[in-house]
Amino acid sequence: MANQNLFATLRAAFPADLERPAVETDTGLVYSWRDLDRATAMVANLLQSLDLPPDPDGMPPRVAVQVDKSVEAMILYLATLRAGFVFLPLNTAYQSGEIEYFVGNARPAVVVCTGRNFPWVSQIAFSAGTRHVFTLGDDRTGSLLERAAHCSDQQVPVNCRADRLAAIVYTSGTTGRSKGAMLSHGNLTSNAVMLKDYWGWQPGDVLIHALPIFHVHGLFVAIHGALLNGSTMLWHGRFDPQRAIADLPRATVFMGVPTLYTRMLAQPALDRAQAGHMRLFISGSAPLLIETFNDWRERTGHTILERYGMSETIMLTSNPYRADARYGGQDERRGGTVGFPLPGVELRVQDEAGNTLPAGAIGGIQVKGPNVFAGYWQMPEKTAEEFTADGFFRTGDVGLQDARGYVTIVGRSKDMIISGGYNVYPAEIEGILNELPGVLESAIVGVPHPDFGEVGVAVVIPRPGAVAPQPQDLLETLRARLANYKIPKHCFVLAELPRNTMGKVQKNLLRERYQDLFRKGAA
Ligand code: MLC
Ligand code: AMP
């Protein structure tokens, strides 16, 4: 049986001429395919030399990584796959309380962090029993590379089966703490191989990589796509709309969350000539407004291809790249929809009683396929809750599939805000606010925002008789405890929350009340 290690599949797709550029960075560095091969071998050898034992139940050791975006951070990801260990990416915005939870929950054998965060991250890691903490800067500094420099640049990718765990991606829950979605080599490989065909990757494609690499979109969809096609990546350390537009004439593929598209549209330099060399613009992770879809077509002549996915499933649906007989030959990218279930993905819409609904009816979206994760890390009861008896995963998204097969997402049954492509869970923030002195209760709701699509607004009710808390103080306290994108963009202190006759907080009324708070010109 061939090796099912994802790295082996990616490596087999490297071009024959390893001296060609694989990555060109916005700081002027060029990495050849040979550089990627050698560097991933060296880091894989370093990880293997640590003699990390598997868990008693056979789970491979985890490598938890909270570092700034860099090519070396990508190399660390690929090396972890290569060595047969489990990659655990962590958003750089996470604060100590959040990191403490992830490290305590996943019990990584290795933690890699930035030099500036080493004092507190290493303390958390060592207290949780992690034996190895390395540093990695975005300027090729740190103990990880220093140690790897002494390792051989030859390494045979660890032989593994498709169901071997490759990555754990934490996604927050509506209640309780974050859950680690366990993705296997088979989940990642099947999705990547299918997308290469579906999105028509072709020789000569060049990808602008401008997304963070600690979530599914930038880490898996973008990187796997380029590597599997032997395509050069133009690597942007952080998204800068001017730089992205300036690179369009050298590129053919761009992937972004909707905020990236609206920020580029705000630049006068974006026009048809500048985008003339491009083949494909892909959007996902959050709803793309029809205005953005239309404005983009008008300004650039390109129709954005919107797709839909999740940490638990990687990519699920996509608008067509070209007419495909399997989908009735449709080639229209329809704004406001997320397209067809991808090849191999079964998708159905069910009501709460578990009846599968006909075309056009709105209900809960459920999915099944080789891309769907095995379950949540050490949370069998949460896993069982999210799967139906016949093995479909409940996405928590609400939508419909029309008679032609196009899927439209109309809402979410999960109480979640998507802000600039990041998920924010109200329960996590409310839980902190409710514990603060002077606070009786609170509610976080998502409202429209011109830049981030949606942002959180906090409504706080003071405890009777206590000194009413000041909104700025509450926000400051949250800032010290949570990743910055989770901080509500506004805080109101009110006398009471609207409730229905059952006593349930009516978040819909709060959303209505504040829906114009950030409308252009109203903020
Ligand atoms: C930054 N800020 C945000 C924010 N990003 N606020 C709300 N939502 C966000 N997403 C705030 C910071 O808190 C800070 O506020 C200020 O903006 C400046 O921070 P920054 O880091 O300099 O911001 P910027 O670089 O402009 O980042 C914006 C962004 C970034 C849109 C480029 O958020 C981003 O890269 N988003 C992409 C997320 C992504 O990759 N999602 C994929 C998930 S995978 P202050 O007050 O502290 O100054 C997934 C599955 C799938 O969903 O289908 O793909
Ligand atoms: P995450 O948990 O970060 O993987 O986020 C997954 C969620 O992002 C999905 O459950 C959807 O709610 C949302 N999402 C992803 N792509 C789209 C899209 N194209 N349109 C609307 N929502 C999306």
XYZ file of C-alpha atoms and ligand atoms in Angstrom:
600
model
C 0.000 0.000 0.000
C 1.424 3.398 -1.005
C 2.368 5.782 1.760
C -0.729 7.885 2.637
C 1.338 10.590 4.346
C 0.085 13.917 2.939
C 3.644 15.190 2.719
C 4.574 12.267 0.442
C 1.741 13.251 -1.917
C 2.786 16.906 -1.896
C 6.438 16.005 -2.384
C 5.587 13.810 -5.378
C 4.029 16.884 -7.009
C 7.181 19.044 -6.703
C 8.443 19.988 -10.166
C 11.279 17.941 -11.686
C 13.488 21.020 -11.675
C 13.926 21.593 -7.939
C 15.872 24.807 -8.520
C 12.736 26.646 -9.629
C 11.195 29.134 -7.177
C 8.604 27.640 -4.843
C 8.056 30.707 -2.681
C 8.911 34.377 -3.186
C 8.363 36.558 -0.137
C 7.397 40.200 0.148
C 10.735 40.700 1.930
C 12.650 39.644 -1.189
C 13.549 36.056 -0.254
C 13.261 33.235 -2.759
C 12.918 29.577 -1.680
C 13.445 26.890 -4.305
C 11.642 23.561 -4.229
C 14.947 22.053 -3.141
C 15.056 24.514 -0.221
C 11.582 23.358 0.881
C 12.560 19.722 0.545
C 15.798 20.073 2.497
C 14.432 22.359 5.206
C 11.386 20.178 5.861
C 13.693 17.136 6.091
C 15.945 18.897 8.609
C 13.083 20.013 10.837
C 11.429 16.570 10.547
C 14.722 14.968 11.601
C 14.954 17.333 14.556
C 11.425 16.420 15.667
C 12.150 12.711 15.243
C 15.410 12.989 17.189
C 13.441 14.098 20.243
C 12.178 10.518 20.681
C 8.666 11.621 21.438
C 6.558 8.735 22.671
C 3.030 8.241 21.329
C 0.200 8.445 23.878
C -0.749 5.181 25.602
C -3.720 4.956 23.213
C -1.404 5.267 20.207
C -2.170 8.907 19.337
C 0.907 10.470 17.722
C 2.614 13.365 19.557
C 1.279 16.887 18.940
C 3.362 19.889 17.882
C 1.572 23.091 18.965
C 2.668 26.217 17.122
C 1.928 29.885 17.837
C 4.247 31.900 15.616
C 4.053 34.826 13.200
C 3.506 34.004 9.564
C 6.708 33.018 7.770
C 7.883 30.489 5.212
C 9.690 28.702 8.054
C 6.366 28.363 9.871
C 4.999 26.637 6.767
C 8.129 24.470 6.690
C 7.459 23.489 10.300
C 3.931 22.434 9.323
C 5.201 20.321 6.430
C 7.989 18.846 8.572
C 5.470 17.820 11.220
C 3.481 15.927 8.577
C 6.679 14.457 7.211
C 7.688 13.181 10.656
C 4.224 11.695 11.249
C 3.388 14.019 14.141
C 0.250 16.111 14.609
C 0.260 19.826 13.781
C -1.702 22.110 16.078
C -1.850 25.683 14.747
C -2.690 28.528 17.134
C -3.773 32.060 16.219
C -1.090 34.595 17.140
C -3.764 36.778 18.742
C -4.500 34.225 21.489
C -3.704 35.437 25.004
C -2.303 33.363 27.878
C -5.656 32.059 29.162
C -6.527 30.788 25.708
C -3.102 29.158 25.166
C -3.267 27.577 28.610
C -6.507 25.891 27.637
C -5.242 24.571 24.276
C -1.974 23.272 25.720
C -3.745 21.704 28.711
C -6.302 20.080 26.440
C -4.043 18.795 23.650
C -0.973 18.034 25.818
C 1.534 18.691 23.019
C 4.958 17.064 23.212
C 6.468 20.104 21.472
C 5.485 23.771 21.604
C 6.924 26.350 19.205
C 6.384 30.040 19.954
C 7.914 33.420 19.131
C 10.955 34.607 21.054
C 8.971 37.495 22.526
C 6.305 35.147 23.924
C 8.752 32.511 25.151
C 8.687 33.599 28.837
C 4.970 33.040 29.308
C 4.304 30.359 26.685
C 7.135 28.160 27.954
C 5.871 28.533 31.507
C 2.423 27.331 30.446
C 3.900 24.509 28.377
C 6.350 23.237 31.002
C 3.634 23.336 33.698
C 1.410 21.245 31.419
C 4.156 18.638 31.029
C 5.477 19.629 27.583
C 9.169 18.747 27.480
C 10.307 20.707 24.413
C 9.677 24.401 23.752
C 11.373 26.002 20.747
C 11.268 29.529 19.402
C 10.771 30.647 15.808
C 10.808 34.251 14.611
C 9.474 35.520 11.293
C 13.065 36.519 10.411
C 14.519 32.990 10.474
C 15.736 33.315 14.057
C 15.095 31.080 17.032
C 16.097 27.802 18.618
C 14.062 25.610 16.252
C 16.162 26.484 13.214
C 19.390 26.610 15.232
C 18.807 23.016 16.330
C 17.561 21.863 12.915
C 20.708 23.244 11.277
C 22.607 20.283 12.758
C 20.223 17.699 11.286
C 20.480 15.802 8.013
C 18.657 17.198 4.984
C 17.566 13.716 3.940
C 14.496 12.097 5.473
C 12.005 9.476 4.364
C 8.424 10.646 5.108
C 6.958 8.469 7.835
C 4.819 5.741 6.339
C 1.241 6.163 7.418
C -2.311 5.132 6.714
C -4.968 7.548 5.540
C -6.665 7.582 8.942
C -3.565 8.698 10.824
C -4.096 11.988 12.655
C -2.358 14.882 10.859
C -3.705 18.045 12.501
C -5.899 19.287 15.310
C -7.689 22.551 14.586
C -9.460 24.148 17.530
C -12.866 25.604 16.898
C -14.878 27.242 19.627
C -18.165 25.875 20.804
C -21.528 27.500 21.405
C -21.246 26.428 25.012
C -18.190 25.337 26.913
C -14.638 25.487 25.701
C -13.060 25.027 22.286
C -13.066 21.634 20.652
C -10.126 20.236 18.693
C -11.235 18.965 15.287
C -9.101 15.927 14.412
C -8.151 15.870 10.730
C -6.395 12.874 9.219
C -3.881 12.658 6.391
C -6.724 11.140 4.345
C -9.108 14.042 5.086
C -6.544 16.621 3.989
C -5.217 14.702 0.999
C -8.603 13.818 -0.479
C -9.771 17.431 -0.268
C -6.577 18.841 -1.756
C -6.453 16.372 -4.650
C -10.118 16.960 -5.492
C -9.771 20.771 -5.390
C -6.764 20.691 -7.708
C -9.038 19.269 -10.370
C -12.208 21.181 -9.464
C -10.575 24.600 -9.501
C -8.672 23.782 -12.665
C -5.146 24.309 -11.287
C -2.864 24.399 -14.306
C 0.840 24.584 -15.178
C 2.177 28.077 -14.668
C -0.336 29.049 -11.961
C 1.049 31.417 -9.328
C -0.773 31.931 -6.001
C -0.801 35.114 -3.929
C -0.718 33.829 -0.349
C -1.957 36.670 1.855
C -3.927 34.816 4.555
C -2.810 33.805 8.035
C -1.558 30.214 8.269
C -3.139 29.157 11.530
C -6.570 28.338 10.081
C -7.928 26.021 7.431
C -8.118 28.599 4.643
C -4.500 29.808 4.570
C -2.887 26.652 5.981
C -4.609 23.896 4.055
C -6.597 25.222 1.110
C -4.021 27.733 -0.108
C -0.771 25.912 0.696
C -1.892 22.445 -0.408
C -3.336 23.897 -3.608
C -0.096 25.559 -4.630
C 2.217 22.718 -3.565
C 0.132 20.024 -5.222
C 0.266 21.966 -8.452
C 3.978 22.728 -8.225
C 2.982 26.407 -8.251
C 5.035 29.309 -6.989
C 3.549 31.214 -4.049
C 3.948 34.971 -3.710
C 4.120 35.062 0.071
C 2.713 38.088 1.905
C 3.616 38.185 5.607
C 0.403 40.077 6.273
C -2.395 41.228 4.032
C -1.811 44.674 2.539
C -4.335 45.560 -0.184
C -1.863 47.691 -2.142
C 0.751 44.960 -2.177
C -1.802 42.347 -3.187
C -2.969 44.513 -6.084
C 0.620 45.227 -7.103
C 1.292 41.466 -7.337
C -1.759 40.656 -9.475
C 0.121 40.957 -12.803
C 2.594 38.258 -11.621
C -0.082 35.893 -10.307
C -3.032 33.802 -11.486
C -4.840 32.686 -8.310
C -5.922 34.639 -5.212
C -7.716 33.321 -2.136
C -9.274 35.583 0.453
C -11.964 36.145 3.030
C -14.518 38.807 2.004
C -12.748 41.558 4.009
C -9.701 41.163 1.745
C -11.891 41.802 -1.301
C -13.619 44.869 0.163
C -10.268 46.321 1.214
C -8.868 45.836 -2.310
C -11.994 47.389 -3.806
C -11.291 50.495 -1.726
C -8.024 50.968 -3.659
C -8.142 53.025 -6.871
C -5.312 50.920 -8.346
C -7.637 47.928 -8.747
C -8.863 47.773 -12.334
C -9.260 45.422 -15.291
C -5.745 45.967 -16.582
C -4.172 45.218 -13.216
C -6.249 42.014 -12.836
C -5.871 41.021 -16.498
C -3.324 38.268 -15.886
C -5.391 36.582 -13.170
C -7.256 33.320 -13.721
C -9.208 32.839 -10.515
C -10.335 34.762 -7.430
C -11.721 32.552 -4.633
C -13.596 33.754 -1.548
C -14.695 31.899 1.551
C -14.746 31.575 5.366
C -17.539 34.170 5.651
C -20.506 35.288 3.551
C -19.546 37.348 0.500
C -22.014 40.208 0.104
C -23.650 40.372 -3.299
C -22.497 44.022 -3.537
C -18.881 42.888 -3.229
C -19.446 40.119 -5.798
C -20.974 42.622 -8.263
C -18.480 45.438 -7.584
C -15.586 43.043 -8.130
C -16.985 41.878 -11.465
C -17.512 45.455 -12.587
C -14.058 46.662 -11.536
C -11.931 43.692 -12.615
C -14.015 41.738 -15.127
C -13.588 38.647 -12.908
C -16.372 36.704 -11.226
C -15.343 35.679 -7.718
C -15.764 31.953 -7.067
C -17.319 31.556 -3.614
C -16.893 28.326 -1.698
C -17.877 27.090 1.762
C -15.982 25.053 4.314
C -15.256 24.458 7.973
C -12.386 23.427 10.222
C -14.098 20.081 10.747
C -14.534 19.334 7.054
C -12.143 21.507 5.030
C -13.947 22.413 1.766
C -17.557 21.323 1.310
C -19.117 23.229 -1.557
C -17.898 25.454 -4.362
C -19.238 27.453 -7.220
C -18.082 25.940 -10.488
C -14.789 26.833 -12.096
C -16.037 25.514 -15.422
C -19.025 23.538 -16.673
C -18.923 20.060 -15.167
C -21.116 17.230 -16.446
C -21.409 15.868 -12.901
C -23.335 19.005 -11.966
C -25.650 19.366 -14.917
C -23.024 21.233 -16.910
C -23.548 24.502 -15.020
C -20.655 26.924 -15.157
C -22.314 29.953 -13.659
C -20.794 31.332 -10.446
C -23.874 32.574 -8.672
C -23.385 35.412 -6.219
C -25.018 34.803 -2.838
C -24.611 31.021 -3.187
C -21.740 28.768 -2.186
C -22.194 26.520 -5.219
C -22.435 22.738 -5.426
C -21.385 20.022 -2.985
C -17.842 19.148 -4.070
C -17.148 15.755 -5.669
C -17.316 13.078 -2.972
C -19.251 15.304 -0.544
C -22.823 14.256 0.272
C -24.893 17.192 1.482
C -28.452 17.270 2.722
C -30.746 19.738 4.444
C -32.794 18.496 7.404
C -35.411 19.930 9.732
C -35.057 19.654 13.491
C -37.098 16.442 13.554
C -34.544 14.766 11.276
C -36.555 14.818 8.034
C -34.596 15.461 4.857
C -36.100 18.490 3.148
C -36.849 18.966 -0.557
C -35.050 21.426 -2.850
C -35.612 25.028 -1.833
C -36.564 24.317 1.796
C -34.480 25.853 4.570
C -32.972 23.662 7.298
C -29.774 22.453 8.919
C -26.943 21.575 6.521
C -25.442 18.108 7.093
C -22.494 16.578 5.281
C -20.608 13.325 4.817
C -17.470 12.529 2.837
C -13.800 11.577 2.883
C -12.980 15.148 3.960
C -15.108 15.050 7.131
C -13.116 14.849 10.374
C -13.002 11.842 12.690
C -14.250 13.695 15.768
C -13.260 16.165 18.480
C -10.068 15.526 20.416
C -10.970 13.589 23.556
C -14.594 14.701 23.502
C -16.527 11.595 22.416
C -19.813 12.932 23.741
C -19.468 16.224 21.760
C -18.556 14.202 18.680
C -21.614 11.987 19.121
C -23.851 15.072 19.458
C -22.665 16.526 16.157
C -23.114 13.385 14.036
C -26.427 11.816 13.008
C -27.051 8.085 13.431
C -26.275 7.555 9.736
C -22.945 9.364 9.917
C -23.709 12.890 8.665
C -21.992 15.796 10.416
C -24.271 18.627 11.552
C -22.515 21.771 10.348
C -24.579 24.201 12.434
C -25.137 26.228 9.272
C -28.650 26.835 8.039
C -29.403 26.915 4.346
C -31.039 25.402 1.309
C -30.161 23.631 -1.895
C -32.092 24.701 -4.980
C -33.385 22.434 -7.730
C -30.213 22.977 -9.773
C -28.038 21.938 -6.838
C -26.681 25.333 -5.722
C -26.372 25.660 -1.950
C -27.192 28.945 -0.199
C -26.347 29.612 3.441
C -28.990 31.777 5.081
C -27.880 31.690 8.708
C -26.458 29.644 11.536
C -28.092 27.588 14.246
C -24.877 28.012 16.249
C -24.603 31.330 18.097
C -21.486 32.470 16.256
C -20.254 35.746 14.777
C -17.883 35.682 11.784
C -15.733 38.781 11.934
C -13.263 39.343 9.103
C -13.192 35.560 8.574
C -12.531 34.711 12.240
C -15.151 32.996 14.361
C -16.241 34.655 17.574
C -18.386 32.751 20.064
C -20.612 34.987 22.219
C -20.753 32.428 25.062
C -16.990 32.686 25.617
C -17.118 36.485 25.974
C -20.361 36.538 27.979
C -18.824 33.989 30.353
C -15.976 36.374 31.171
C -18.171 39.488 31.395
C -20.669 37.797 33.720
C -17.931 37.053 36.247
C -16.795 40.692 36.484
C -17.698 42.773 39.538
C -20.805 44.878 39.024
C -22.045 42.778 36.096
C -25.332 40.923 36.466
C -25.498 39.516 32.952
C -24.515 40.232 29.381
C -25.262 39.439 25.760
C -22.977 39.603 22.717
C -24.603 39.989 19.312
C -23.204 40.266 15.798
C -24.086 43.333 13.727
C -23.162 44.312 10.152
C -19.812 46.057 9.691
C -18.471 47.568 6.453
C -14.930 46.200 6.894
C -15.240 42.965 8.879
C -18.668 41.957 7.538
C -19.924 41.381 11.055
C -18.616 42.442 14.474
C -19.618 41.801 18.077
C -21.454 44.328 20.234
C -21.724 43.797 24.000
C -24.781 44.618 26.071
C -24.108 44.541 29.798
C -26.609 44.746 32.663
C -25.238 46.055 35.994
C -25.842 44.192 39.212
C -28.529 46.028 41.244
C -26.996 48.166 43.978
C -23.467 47.865 42.571
C -21.532 50.699 40.950
C -22.397 50.465 37.244
C -19.355 49.238 35.303
C -17.889 51.526 32.651
C -17.939 50.163 29.081
C -14.298 51.118 28.496
C -13.171 49.279 31.629
C -15.083 46.169 30.596
C -13.518 46.218 27.147
C -10.048 46.719 28.638
C -10.533 43.689 30.868
C -11.593 41.595 27.879
C -8.603 42.844 25.898
C -6.236 41.402 28.504
C -7.928 38.022 28.395
C -8.946 37.350 24.786
C -7.583 37.467 21.236
C -8.042 41.003 19.873
C -10.529 40.113 17.116
C -12.934 38.745 19.778
C -13.187 42.107 21.574
C -16.639 43.670 20.987
C -16.357 46.826 18.900
C -18.839 48.594 21.177
C -20.265 48.072 24.654
C -23.611 49.325 25.965
C -24.615 49.276 29.620
C -28.416 48.925 29.798
C -31.026 48.436 32.515
C -32.215 45.062 31.230
C -32.043 42.552 28.384
C -35.106 41.961 26.197
C -36.610 38.546 27.002
C -39.469 36.489 25.624
C -42.228 35.031 27.792
C -40.052 31.963 28.435
C -37.371 34.261 29.865
C -34.964 33.643 26.946
C -32.831 36.605 25.865
C -34.090 37.899 22.506
C -30.803 38.465 20.727
C -32.680 39.137 17.493
C -34.138 42.317 19.049
C -30.666 43.470 20.109
C -29.329 42.765 16.606
C -32.167 44.826 15.127
C -31.570 47.664 17.568
C -27.879 47.932 16.698
C -27.899 46.907 13.061
C -27.055 50.423 11.851
C -24.352 51.102 14.430
C -21.513 50.679 11.942
C -23.306 51.392 8.684
C -21.169 53.572 6.438
C -21.525 57.118 7.688
C -23.416 56.071 10.821
C -20.474 54.932 12.945
C -8.181 42.410 13.076
N -9.055 43.065 13.879
C -10.246 42.476 13.799
C -10.066 41.419 12.899
N -8.784 41.390 12.472
N -11.415 42.743 14.378
C -12.450 41.967 14.091
N -12.364 40.924 13.234
C -11.180 40.630 12.639
N -11.074 39.597 11.803
C -8.783 44.247 14.699
C -7.749 43.997 15.765
O -8.391 43.523 16.911
C -7.148 45.341 15.952
O -7.999 46.100 16.796
C -7.204 45.966 14.554
O -8.229 45.253 13.852
C -5.915 45.871 13.798
O -5.411 44.530 13.892
P -4.541 43.883 12.728
O -4.179 42.500 13.128
O -3.498 44.856 12.309
O -5.638 43.776 11.583
P -5.478 43.475 10.069
O -4.095 43.049 9.741
O -6.082 44.599 9.313
O -6.389 42.145 9.918
C -7.589 42.126 9.284
C -7.645 40.872 8.421
C -7.460 39.639 9.344
C -8.994 40.833 7.724
C -6.521 40.901 7.365
O -8.488 39.611 10.306
C -7.420 38.350 8.602
O -6.375 37.953 8.077
N -8.548 37.633 8.499
C -8.573 36.339 7.794
C -9.051 35.273 8.728
C -8.960 33.885 8.116
O -7.955 33.506 7.510
N -9.987 33.110 8.284
C -10.043 31.739 7.767
C -10.621 30.832 8.838
S -10.830 29.195 8.168
P -7.418 46.974 18.004
O -8.639 47.609 18.594
O -6.775 45.971 18.925
O -6.456 47.925 17.361
C -12.512 29.000 7.929
C -12.957 27.841 7.126
C -13.163 28.241 5.724
O -13.274 29.822 8.284
O -14.235 28.017 5.154
O -12.223 28.818 5.181
P -14.375 27.631 11.038
O -14.961 26.996 12.248
O -13.437 28.719 11.331
O -13.842 26.596 10.181
O -15.583 28.342 10.284
C -16.523 27.608 9.556
C -17.772 28.413 9.352
O -17.511 29.519 8.483
C -18.851 27.624 8.650
O -19.562 26.772 9.524
C -19.706 28.741 8.084
O -20.584 29.228 9.075
C -18.683 29.809 7.754
N -18.376 29.883 6.323
C -17.324 29.373 5.638
N -17.399 29.691 4.328
C -18.529 30.421 4.177
C -19.170 31.063 3.075
N -18.645 31.034 1.847
N -20.327 31.714 3.296
C -20.870 31.767 4.527
N -20.315 31.203 5.607
C -19.151 30.544 5.443
